[in-house]
mmCIF file of C-alpha atoms and ligand atoms in Angstrom:
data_model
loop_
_atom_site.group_PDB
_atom_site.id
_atom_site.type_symbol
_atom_site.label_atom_id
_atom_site.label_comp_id
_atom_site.label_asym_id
_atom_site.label_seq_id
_atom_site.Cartn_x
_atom_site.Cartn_y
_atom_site.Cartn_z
ATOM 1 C CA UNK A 1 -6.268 211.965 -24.303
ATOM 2 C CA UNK A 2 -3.270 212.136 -26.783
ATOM 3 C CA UNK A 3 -1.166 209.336 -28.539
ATOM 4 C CA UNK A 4 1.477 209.384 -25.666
ATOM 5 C CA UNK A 5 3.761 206.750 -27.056
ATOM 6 C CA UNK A 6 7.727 207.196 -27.229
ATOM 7 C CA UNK A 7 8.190 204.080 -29.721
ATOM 8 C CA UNK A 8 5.974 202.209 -32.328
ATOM 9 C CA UNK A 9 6.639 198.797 -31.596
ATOM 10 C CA UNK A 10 3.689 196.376 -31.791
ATOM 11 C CA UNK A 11 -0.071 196.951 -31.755
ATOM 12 C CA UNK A 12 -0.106 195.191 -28.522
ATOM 13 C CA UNK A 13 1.035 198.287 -26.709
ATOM 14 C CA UNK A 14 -1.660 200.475 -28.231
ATOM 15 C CA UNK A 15 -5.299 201.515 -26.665
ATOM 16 C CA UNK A 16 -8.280 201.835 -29.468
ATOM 17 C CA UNK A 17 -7.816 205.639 -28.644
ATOM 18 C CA UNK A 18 -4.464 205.187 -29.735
ATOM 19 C CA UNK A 19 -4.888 203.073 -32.623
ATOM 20 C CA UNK A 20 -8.175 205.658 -33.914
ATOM 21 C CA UNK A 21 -5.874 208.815 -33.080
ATOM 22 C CA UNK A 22 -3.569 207.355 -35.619
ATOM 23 C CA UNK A 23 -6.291 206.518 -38.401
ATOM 24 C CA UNK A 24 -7.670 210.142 -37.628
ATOM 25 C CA UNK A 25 -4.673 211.695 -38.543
ATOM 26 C CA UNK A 26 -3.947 209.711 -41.596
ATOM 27 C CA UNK A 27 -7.253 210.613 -43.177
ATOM 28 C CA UNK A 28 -5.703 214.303 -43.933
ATOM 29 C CA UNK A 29 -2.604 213.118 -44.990
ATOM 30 C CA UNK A 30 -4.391 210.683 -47.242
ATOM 31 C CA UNK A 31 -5.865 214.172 -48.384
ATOM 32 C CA UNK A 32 -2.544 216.023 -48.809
ATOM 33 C CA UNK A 33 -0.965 213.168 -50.870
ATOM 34 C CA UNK A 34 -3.877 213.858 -53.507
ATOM 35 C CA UNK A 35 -2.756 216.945 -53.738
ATOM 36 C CA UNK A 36 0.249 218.202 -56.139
ATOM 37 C CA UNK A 37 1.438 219.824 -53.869
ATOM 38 C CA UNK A 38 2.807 217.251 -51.088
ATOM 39 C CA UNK A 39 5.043 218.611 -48.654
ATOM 40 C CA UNK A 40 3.953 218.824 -45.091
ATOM 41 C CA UNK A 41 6.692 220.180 -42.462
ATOM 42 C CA UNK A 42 5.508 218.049 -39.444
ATOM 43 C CA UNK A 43 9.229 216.470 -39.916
ATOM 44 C CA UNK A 44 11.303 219.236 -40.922
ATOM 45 C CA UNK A 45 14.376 219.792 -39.333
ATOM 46 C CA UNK A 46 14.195 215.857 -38.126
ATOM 47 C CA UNK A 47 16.620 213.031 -39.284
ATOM 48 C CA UNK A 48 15.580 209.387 -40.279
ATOM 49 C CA UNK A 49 17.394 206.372 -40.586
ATOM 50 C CA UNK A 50 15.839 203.509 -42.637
ATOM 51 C CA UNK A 51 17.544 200.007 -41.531
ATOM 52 C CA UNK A 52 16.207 197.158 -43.208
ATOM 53 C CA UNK A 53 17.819 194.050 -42.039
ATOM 54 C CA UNK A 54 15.741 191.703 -44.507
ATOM 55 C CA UNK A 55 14.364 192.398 -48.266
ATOM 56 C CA UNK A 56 11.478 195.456 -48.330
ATOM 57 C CA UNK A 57 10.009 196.909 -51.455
ATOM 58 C CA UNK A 58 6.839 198.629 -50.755
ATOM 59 C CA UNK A 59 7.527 198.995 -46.844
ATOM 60 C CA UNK A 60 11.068 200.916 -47.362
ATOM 61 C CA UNK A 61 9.441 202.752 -50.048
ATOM 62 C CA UNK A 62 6.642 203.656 -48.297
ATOM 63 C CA UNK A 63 8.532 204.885 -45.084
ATOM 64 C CA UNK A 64 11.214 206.832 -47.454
ATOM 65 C CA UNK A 65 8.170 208.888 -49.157
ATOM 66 C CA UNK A 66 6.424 209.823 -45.853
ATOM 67 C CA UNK A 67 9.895 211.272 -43.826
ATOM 68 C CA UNK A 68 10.054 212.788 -47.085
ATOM 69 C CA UNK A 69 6.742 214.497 -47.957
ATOM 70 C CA UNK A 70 7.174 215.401 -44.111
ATOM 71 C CA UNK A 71 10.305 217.309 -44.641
ATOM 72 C CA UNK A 72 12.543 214.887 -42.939
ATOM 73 C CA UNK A 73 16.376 213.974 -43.719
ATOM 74 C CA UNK A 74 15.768 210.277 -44.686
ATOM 75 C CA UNK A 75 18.397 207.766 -44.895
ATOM 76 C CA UNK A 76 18.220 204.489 -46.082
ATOM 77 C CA UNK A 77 20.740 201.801 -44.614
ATOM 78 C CA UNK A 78 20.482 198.556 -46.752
ATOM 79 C CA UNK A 79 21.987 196.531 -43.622
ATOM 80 C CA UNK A 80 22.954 193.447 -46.005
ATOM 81 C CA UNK A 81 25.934 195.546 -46.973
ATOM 82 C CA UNK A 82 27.173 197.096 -43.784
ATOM 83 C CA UNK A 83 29.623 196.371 -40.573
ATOM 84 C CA UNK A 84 27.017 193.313 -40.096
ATOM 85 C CA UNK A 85 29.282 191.077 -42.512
ATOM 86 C CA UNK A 86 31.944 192.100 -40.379
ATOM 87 C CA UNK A 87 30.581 190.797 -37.554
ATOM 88 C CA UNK A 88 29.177 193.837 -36.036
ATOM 89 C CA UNK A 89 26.570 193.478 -33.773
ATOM 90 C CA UNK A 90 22.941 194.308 -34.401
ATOM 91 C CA UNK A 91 23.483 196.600 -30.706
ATOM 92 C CA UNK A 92 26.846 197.978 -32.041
ATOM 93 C CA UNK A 93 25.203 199.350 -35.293
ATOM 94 C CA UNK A 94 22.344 200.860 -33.556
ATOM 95 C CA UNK A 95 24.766 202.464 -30.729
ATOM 96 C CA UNK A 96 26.866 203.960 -33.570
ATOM 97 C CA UNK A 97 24.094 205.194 -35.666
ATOM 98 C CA UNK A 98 22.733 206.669 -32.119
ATOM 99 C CA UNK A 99 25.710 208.661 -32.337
ATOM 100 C CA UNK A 100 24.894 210.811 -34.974
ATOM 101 C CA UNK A 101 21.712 211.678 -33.457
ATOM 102 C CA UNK A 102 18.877 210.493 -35.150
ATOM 103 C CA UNK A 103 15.726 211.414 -34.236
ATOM 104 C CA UNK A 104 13.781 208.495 -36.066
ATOM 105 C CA UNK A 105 14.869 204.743 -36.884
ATOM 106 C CA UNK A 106 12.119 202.591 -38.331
ATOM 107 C CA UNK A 107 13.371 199.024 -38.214
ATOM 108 C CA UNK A 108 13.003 195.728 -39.856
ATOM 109 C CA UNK A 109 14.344 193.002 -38.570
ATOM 110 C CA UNK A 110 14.331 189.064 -39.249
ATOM 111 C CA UNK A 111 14.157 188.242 -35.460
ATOM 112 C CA UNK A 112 11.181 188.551 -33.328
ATOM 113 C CA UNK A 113 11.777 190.763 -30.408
ATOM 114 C CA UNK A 114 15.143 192.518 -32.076
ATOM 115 C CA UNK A 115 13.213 195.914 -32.367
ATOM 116 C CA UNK A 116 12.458 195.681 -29.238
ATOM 117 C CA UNK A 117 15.656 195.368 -27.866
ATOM 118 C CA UNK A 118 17.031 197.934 -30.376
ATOM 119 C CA UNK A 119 14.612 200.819 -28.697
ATOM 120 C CA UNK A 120 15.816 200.082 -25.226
ATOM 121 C CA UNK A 121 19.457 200.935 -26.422
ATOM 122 C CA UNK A 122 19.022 203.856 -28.494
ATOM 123 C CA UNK A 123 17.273 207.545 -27.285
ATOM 124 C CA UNK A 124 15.214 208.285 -30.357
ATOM 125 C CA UNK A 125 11.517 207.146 -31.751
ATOM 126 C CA UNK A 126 12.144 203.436 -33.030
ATOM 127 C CA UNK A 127 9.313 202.387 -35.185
ATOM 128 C CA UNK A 128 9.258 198.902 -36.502
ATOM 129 C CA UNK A 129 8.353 198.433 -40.011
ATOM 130 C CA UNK A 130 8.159 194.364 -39.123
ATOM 131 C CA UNK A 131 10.485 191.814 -36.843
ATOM 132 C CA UNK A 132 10.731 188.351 -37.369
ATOM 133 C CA UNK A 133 6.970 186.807 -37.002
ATOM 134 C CA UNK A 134 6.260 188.860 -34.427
ATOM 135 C CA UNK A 135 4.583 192.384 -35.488
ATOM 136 C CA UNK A 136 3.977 194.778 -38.027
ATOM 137 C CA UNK A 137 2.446 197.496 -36.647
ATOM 138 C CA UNK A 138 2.251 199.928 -39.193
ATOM 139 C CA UNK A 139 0.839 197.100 -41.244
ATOM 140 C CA UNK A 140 -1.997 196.541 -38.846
ATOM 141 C CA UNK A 141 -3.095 200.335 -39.436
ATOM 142 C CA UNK A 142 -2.845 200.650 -42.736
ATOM 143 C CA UNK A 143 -4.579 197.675 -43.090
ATOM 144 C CA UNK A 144 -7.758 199.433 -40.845
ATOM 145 C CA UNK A 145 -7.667 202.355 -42.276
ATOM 146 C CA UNK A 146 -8.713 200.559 -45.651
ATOM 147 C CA UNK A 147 -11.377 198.905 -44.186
ATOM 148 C CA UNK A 148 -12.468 202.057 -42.138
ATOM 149 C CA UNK A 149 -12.556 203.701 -45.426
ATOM 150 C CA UNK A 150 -14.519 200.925 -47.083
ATOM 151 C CA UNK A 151 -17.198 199.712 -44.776
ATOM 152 C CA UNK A 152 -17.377 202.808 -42.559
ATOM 153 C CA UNK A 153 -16.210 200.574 -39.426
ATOM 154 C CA UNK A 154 -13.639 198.644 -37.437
ATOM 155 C CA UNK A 155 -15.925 197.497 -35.164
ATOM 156 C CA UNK A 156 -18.064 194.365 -35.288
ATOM 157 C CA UNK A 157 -16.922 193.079 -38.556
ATOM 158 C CA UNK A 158 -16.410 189.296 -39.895
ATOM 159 C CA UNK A 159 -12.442 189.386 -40.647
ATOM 160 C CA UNK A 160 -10.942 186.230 -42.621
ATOM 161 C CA UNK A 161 -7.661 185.925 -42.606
ATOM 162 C CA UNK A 162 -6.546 183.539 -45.025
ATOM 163 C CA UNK A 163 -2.992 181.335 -45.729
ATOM 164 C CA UNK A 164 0.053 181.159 -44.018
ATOM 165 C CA UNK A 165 -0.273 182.300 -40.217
ATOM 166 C CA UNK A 166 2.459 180.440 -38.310
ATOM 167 C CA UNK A 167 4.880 182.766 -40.114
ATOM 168 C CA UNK A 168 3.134 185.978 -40.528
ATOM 169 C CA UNK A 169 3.246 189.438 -37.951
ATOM 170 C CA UNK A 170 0.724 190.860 -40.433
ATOM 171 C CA UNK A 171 -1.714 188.353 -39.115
ATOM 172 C CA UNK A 172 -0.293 188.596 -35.344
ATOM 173 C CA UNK A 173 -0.733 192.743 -35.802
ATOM 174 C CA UNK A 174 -4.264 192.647 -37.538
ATOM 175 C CA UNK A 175 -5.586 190.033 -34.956
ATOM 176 C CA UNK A 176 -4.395 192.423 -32.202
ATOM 177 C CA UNK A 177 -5.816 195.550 -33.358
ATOM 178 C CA UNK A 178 -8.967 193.741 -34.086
ATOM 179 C CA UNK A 179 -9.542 192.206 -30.881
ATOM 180 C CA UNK A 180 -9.365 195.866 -29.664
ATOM 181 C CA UNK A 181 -12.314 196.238 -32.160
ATOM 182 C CA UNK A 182 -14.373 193.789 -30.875
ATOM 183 C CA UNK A 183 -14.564 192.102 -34.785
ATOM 184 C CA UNK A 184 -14.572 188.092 -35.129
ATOM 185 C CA UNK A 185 -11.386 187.229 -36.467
ATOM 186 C CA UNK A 186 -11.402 184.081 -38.631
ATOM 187 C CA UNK A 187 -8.378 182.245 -39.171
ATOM 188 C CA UNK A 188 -8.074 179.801 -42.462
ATOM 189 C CA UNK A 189 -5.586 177.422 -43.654
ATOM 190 C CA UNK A 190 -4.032 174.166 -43.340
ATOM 191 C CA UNK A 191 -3.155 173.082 -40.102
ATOM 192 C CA UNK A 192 0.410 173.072 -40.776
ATOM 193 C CA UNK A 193 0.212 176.860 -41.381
ATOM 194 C CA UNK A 194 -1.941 177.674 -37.749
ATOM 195 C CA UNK A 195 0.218 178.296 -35.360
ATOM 196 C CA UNK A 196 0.131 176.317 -32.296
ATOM 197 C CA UNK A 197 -1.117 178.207 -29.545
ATOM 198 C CA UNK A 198 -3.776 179.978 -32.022
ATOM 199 C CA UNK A 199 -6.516 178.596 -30.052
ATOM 200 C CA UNK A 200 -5.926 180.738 -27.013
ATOM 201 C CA UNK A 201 -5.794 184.047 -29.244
ATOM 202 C CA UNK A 202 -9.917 184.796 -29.125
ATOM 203 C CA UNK A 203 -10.079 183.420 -32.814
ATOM 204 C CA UNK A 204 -12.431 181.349 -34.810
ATOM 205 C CA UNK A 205 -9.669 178.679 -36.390
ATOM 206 C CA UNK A 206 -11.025 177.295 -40.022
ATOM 207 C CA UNK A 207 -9.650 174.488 -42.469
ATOM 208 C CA UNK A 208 -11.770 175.258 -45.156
ATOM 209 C CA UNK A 209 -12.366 178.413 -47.241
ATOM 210 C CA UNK A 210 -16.112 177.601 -47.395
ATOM 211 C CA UNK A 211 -16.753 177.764 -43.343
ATOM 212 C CA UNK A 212 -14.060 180.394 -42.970
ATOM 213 C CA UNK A 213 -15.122 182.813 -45.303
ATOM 214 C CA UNK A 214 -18.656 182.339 -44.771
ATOM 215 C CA UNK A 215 -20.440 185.836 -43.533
ATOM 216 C CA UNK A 216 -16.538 187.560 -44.001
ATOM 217 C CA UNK A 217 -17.093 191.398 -44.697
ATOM 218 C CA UNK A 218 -13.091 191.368 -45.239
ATOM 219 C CA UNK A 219 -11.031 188.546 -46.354
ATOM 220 C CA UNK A 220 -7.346 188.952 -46.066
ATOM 221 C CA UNK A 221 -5.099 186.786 -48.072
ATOM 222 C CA UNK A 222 -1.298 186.435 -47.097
ATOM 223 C CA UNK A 223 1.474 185.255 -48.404
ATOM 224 C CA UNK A 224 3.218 181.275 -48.056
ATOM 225 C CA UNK A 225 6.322 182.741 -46.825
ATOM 226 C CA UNK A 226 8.696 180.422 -47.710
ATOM 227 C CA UNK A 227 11.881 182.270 -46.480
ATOM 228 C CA UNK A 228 10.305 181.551 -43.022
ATOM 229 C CA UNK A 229 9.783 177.799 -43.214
ATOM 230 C CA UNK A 230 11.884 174.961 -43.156
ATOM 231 C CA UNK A 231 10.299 172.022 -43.962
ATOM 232 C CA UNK A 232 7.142 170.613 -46.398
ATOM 233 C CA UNK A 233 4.051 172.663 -45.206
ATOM 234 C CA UNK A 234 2.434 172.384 -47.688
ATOM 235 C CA UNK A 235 2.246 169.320 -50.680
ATOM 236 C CA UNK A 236 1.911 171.359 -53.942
ATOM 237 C CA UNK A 237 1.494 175.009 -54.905
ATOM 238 C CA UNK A 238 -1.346 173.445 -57.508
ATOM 239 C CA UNK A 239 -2.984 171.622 -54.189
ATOM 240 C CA UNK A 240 -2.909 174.617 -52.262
ATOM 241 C CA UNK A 241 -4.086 176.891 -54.145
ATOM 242 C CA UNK A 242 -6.994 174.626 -54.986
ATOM 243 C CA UNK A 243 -8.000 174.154 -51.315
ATOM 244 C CA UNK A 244 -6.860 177.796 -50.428
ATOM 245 C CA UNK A 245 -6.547 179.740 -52.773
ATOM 246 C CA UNK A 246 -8.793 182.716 -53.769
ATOM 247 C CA UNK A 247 -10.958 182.699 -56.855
ATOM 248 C CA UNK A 248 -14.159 183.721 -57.631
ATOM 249 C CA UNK A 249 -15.855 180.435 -56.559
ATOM 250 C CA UNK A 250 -14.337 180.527 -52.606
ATOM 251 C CA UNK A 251 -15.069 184.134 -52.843
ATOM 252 C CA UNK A 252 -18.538 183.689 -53.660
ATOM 253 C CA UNK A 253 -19.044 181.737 -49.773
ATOM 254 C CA UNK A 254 -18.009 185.549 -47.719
ATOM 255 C CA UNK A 255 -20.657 188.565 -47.985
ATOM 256 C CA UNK A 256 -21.586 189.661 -51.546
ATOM 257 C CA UNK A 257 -19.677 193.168 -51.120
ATOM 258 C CA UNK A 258 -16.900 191.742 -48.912
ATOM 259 C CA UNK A 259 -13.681 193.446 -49.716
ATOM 260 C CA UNK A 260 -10.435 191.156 -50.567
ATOM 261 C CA UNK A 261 -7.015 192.116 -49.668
ATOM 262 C CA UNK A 262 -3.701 191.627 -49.548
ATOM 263 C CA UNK A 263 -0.449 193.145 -47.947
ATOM 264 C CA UNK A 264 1.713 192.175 -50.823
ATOM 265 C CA UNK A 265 3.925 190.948 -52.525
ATOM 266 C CA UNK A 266 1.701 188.635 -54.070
ATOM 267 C CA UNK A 267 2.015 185.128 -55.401
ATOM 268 C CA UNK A 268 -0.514 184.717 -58.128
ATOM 269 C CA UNK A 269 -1.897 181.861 -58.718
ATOM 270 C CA UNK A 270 -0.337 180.253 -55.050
ATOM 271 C CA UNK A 271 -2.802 182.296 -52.223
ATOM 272 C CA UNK A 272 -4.767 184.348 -54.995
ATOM 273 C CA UNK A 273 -5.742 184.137 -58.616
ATOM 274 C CA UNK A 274 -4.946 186.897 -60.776
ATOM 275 C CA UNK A 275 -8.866 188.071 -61.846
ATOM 276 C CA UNK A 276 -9.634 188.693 -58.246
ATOM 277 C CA UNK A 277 -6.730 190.720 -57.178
ATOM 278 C CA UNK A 278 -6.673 193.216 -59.798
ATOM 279 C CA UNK A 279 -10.823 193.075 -59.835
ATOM 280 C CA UNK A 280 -11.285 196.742 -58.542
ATOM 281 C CA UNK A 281 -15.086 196.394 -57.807
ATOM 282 C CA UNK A 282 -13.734 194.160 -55.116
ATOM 283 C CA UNK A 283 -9.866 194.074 -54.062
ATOM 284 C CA UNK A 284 -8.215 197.054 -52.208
ATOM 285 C CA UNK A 285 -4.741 196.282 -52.463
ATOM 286 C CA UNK A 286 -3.611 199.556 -54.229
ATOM 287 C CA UNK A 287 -5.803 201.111 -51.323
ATOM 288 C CA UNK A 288 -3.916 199.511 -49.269
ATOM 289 C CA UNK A 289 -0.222 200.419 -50.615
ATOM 290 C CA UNK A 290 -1.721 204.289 -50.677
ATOM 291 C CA UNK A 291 -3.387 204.125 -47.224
ATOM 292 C CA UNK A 292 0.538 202.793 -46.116
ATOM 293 C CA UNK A 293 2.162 206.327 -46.915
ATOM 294 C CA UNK A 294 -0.518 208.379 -44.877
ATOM 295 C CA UNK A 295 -0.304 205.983 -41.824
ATOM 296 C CA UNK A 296 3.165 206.520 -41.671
ATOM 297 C CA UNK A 297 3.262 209.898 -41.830
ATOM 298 C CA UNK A 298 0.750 209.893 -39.244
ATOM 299 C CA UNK A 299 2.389 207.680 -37.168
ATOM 300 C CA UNK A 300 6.022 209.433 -37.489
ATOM 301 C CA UNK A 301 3.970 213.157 -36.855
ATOM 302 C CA UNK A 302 2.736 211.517 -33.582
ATOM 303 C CA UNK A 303 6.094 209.867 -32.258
ATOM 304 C CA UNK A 304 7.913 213.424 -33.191
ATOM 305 C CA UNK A 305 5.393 215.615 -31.423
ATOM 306 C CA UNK A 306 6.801 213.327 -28.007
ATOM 307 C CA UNK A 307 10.578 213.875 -28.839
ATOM 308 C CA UNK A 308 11.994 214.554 -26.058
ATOM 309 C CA UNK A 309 13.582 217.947 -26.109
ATOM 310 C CA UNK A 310 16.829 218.674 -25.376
ATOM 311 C CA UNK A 311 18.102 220.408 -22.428
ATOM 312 C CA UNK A 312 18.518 224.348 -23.301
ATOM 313 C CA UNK A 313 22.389 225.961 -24.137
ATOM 314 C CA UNK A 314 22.532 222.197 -25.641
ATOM 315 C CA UNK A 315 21.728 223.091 -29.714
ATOM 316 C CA UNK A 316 24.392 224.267 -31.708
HETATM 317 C C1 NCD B 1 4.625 191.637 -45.317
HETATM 318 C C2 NCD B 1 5.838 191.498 -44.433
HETATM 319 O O1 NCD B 1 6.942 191.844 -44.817
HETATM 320 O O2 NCD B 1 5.633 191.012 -43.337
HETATM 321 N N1 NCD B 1 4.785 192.467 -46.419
HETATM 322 C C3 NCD B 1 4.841 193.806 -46.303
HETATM 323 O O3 NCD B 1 5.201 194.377 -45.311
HETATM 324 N N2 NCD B 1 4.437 194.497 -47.389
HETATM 325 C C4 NCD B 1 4.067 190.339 -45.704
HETATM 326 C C5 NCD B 1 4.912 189.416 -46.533
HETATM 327 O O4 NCD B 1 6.113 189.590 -46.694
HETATM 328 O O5 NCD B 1 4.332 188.448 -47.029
#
C-alpha cells in the first residue's frame, strides 16, 4: 500500500498509512543530511518552482535545500515582484509557469483554498507550503516527526496547542493529522483566538494554561498572527503573555518531560519567554526546523515517484 497521491495539499486528504509512509521516509533523509556528503538524486533531472505569494523564511528555505540536496532545478519566484502588480491573475501565472513544464510547484498562498484551485489548473505535483488559514501540510509532518522522534509515538498522546488558533493552518494541519492518531488534542487561548466552530473538531477547548496543559506530553505554542487579524483580540502583549504565555511556571502544570515547541518565527516574550525556548533539555524547535528539510524531501521523492510519464517519441 504505497503513498498514491498526485498533489500535497492538506493533511485532510491523507490516510495514517500515508501520513507514516511519509515520516518513514524522512527518517533516512534525516540520516543523509548528517552526512557531508548530501546529495541524493531522487530529483535529478526534475524542475521546481518555488512561488511564495506571502513572506517565508524558514519554509522557502527549507523547500529550496531539499529540491536541492535531491538534485532538482529549483526556482524561487518571490511573487510580490511579478506580473501580479500588473494585474495578472493568480490562474494566469500558474498557466504560464505550466508552460515551461515544471514538474514541481510548492505553493504559498494568503487565501485559503487558492492551492487548491492552483492544482486543478496546472499538470504537475503542487505541494502547498501553507494557504491562507487553511493548511500546512508539510508543517503537520514535520511537526510529527519531532514528536515521533522524541516520545517514540504519535499515537495516544496529550497534545496542547497553545495561542492564536482562529488564524493558524499549523493548528488546522496538526489537529488533522492527530485525530488520525487517535491523540487528545487540547486547544488553549482566549476565546477571541478559538475559532468558532472549534467545538465540532473532536477537541478539548481550554481558557487557561493550567487546565490545558495539564497531563500535555507536547505543548505547541503558535504565533499571534497579527497580519491575519483585524481588530483588538487581544488587550495587551504584557496581559497576554501573562495569561498565555509560556514560562517555566505554566510549564510546570503539563508532564515533567513534556516537550515544548514551536513552528516559528517566534515572538519572545508575546506566546513564549526566551529561557524556555532556547532550554534544550526541553524545547525542540531547532528539531523541528531540521526535521522540515527531511520531510520535504520525503514528501517531494513520493509525489515524483507518481509523475505521470509522458507519452513515448514525446522527450526531446
Ligand atoms: C507558520 C506559517 O507560516 O503558517 N510558520 C511557518 O511555516 N514556519 C506559522 C506562522 O507564521 O506563525
Amino acid at each position: 500500500m504505497g503513498f498514491s497521491h498526485s498533489h500535497l495539499l492538506g493533511i485532510e486528504h491523507l490516510k495514517q498509512s500515508d501520513i507514516v509512509a511519509v515520516l518513514d521516509l524522512a527518517e533516512s533523509y534525516v540520516d543523509l543530511n548528517r552526512r557531508q556528503e548530501k546529495h541524493a538524486d531522487a530529483l535529478s533531472g526534475l524542475t521546481q518552482i518555488n512561488m511564495f505569494f506571502e513572506n517565508s523564511t524558514r519554509t522557502q528555505a527549507s523547500f529550496e535545500i531539499a529540491g536541492k540536496r535531491l538534485g532538482a532545478d529549483v526556482m524561487n519566484m518571490s511573487m510580490g515582484t511579478t506580473s501580479l502588480e500588473k494585474g495578472e491573475s493568480l490562474i494566469d501565472t500558474a498557466l504560464t509557469l505550466n508552460a515551461m513544464h515544471p514538474d514541481l510547484l510548492v505553493v504559498r498562498h494568503p487565501h485559503s483554498g487558492a492551492v487548491n484551485l492552483l492544482a486543478e489548473k496546472v499538470n504537475c505535483a503542487v505541494l502547498n507550503a501553507g494557504d491562507g488559514r487553511h493548511e500546512h501540510p508539510t508543517q503537520a509532518l514535520l511537526d510529527a516527526l519531532t514528536i515521533r522522534r522524541a516520545r517514540g509515538r504519535l499515537h495516544r498522546l496529550n497534545i496542547a496547542i497553545c495561542g492564536d488558533i482562529a488564524h493558524s493552518r499549523v493548528a488546522r494541519s496538526n489537529i488533522l493529522l492527530f485525530g488520525r492518531m487517535e491523540s487528545r488534542i487540547h486547544l488553549v487561548g482566549p476565546s477571541t483566538l478559538i475559532p468558532a466552530g472549534a467545538a465540532d473538531w473532536g477537541v478539548e477547548i481550554h481558557e487557561d494554561m493550567q487546565e490545558g496543559l495539564r497531563g500535555a506530553d507536547v505543548v505547541m505554542m503558535l504565533r499571534l498572527q497579527r497580519e491575519r487579524m483585524d481588530g483588538g483580540f487581544i488587550p495587551s502583549e504584557r496581559e497576554y503573555f501573562h495569561r498565555f504565555g509560556l514560562d517555566a511556571e505554566k510549564l510546570g502544570f503539563a508532564k515533567p518531560d513534556a516537550i515544548v515547541m514551536h513552528p516559528g518565527p517566534m515572538n519572545r516574550g508575546v506566546e513564549i519567554d526566551g529561557t524556555i525556548a532556547d532550554d534544550i533539555n526541553r524545547s525542540v524547535i531547532q528539531e523541528q526546523v531540521e526535521m522540515g528539510v527531511a520531510v520535504r524531501m520525503a514528501a517531494m521523492d513520493l509525489l515524483a515517484r507518481n509523475l505521470e510519464t509522458p507519452p513515448s517519441g514525446s522527450a526531446v
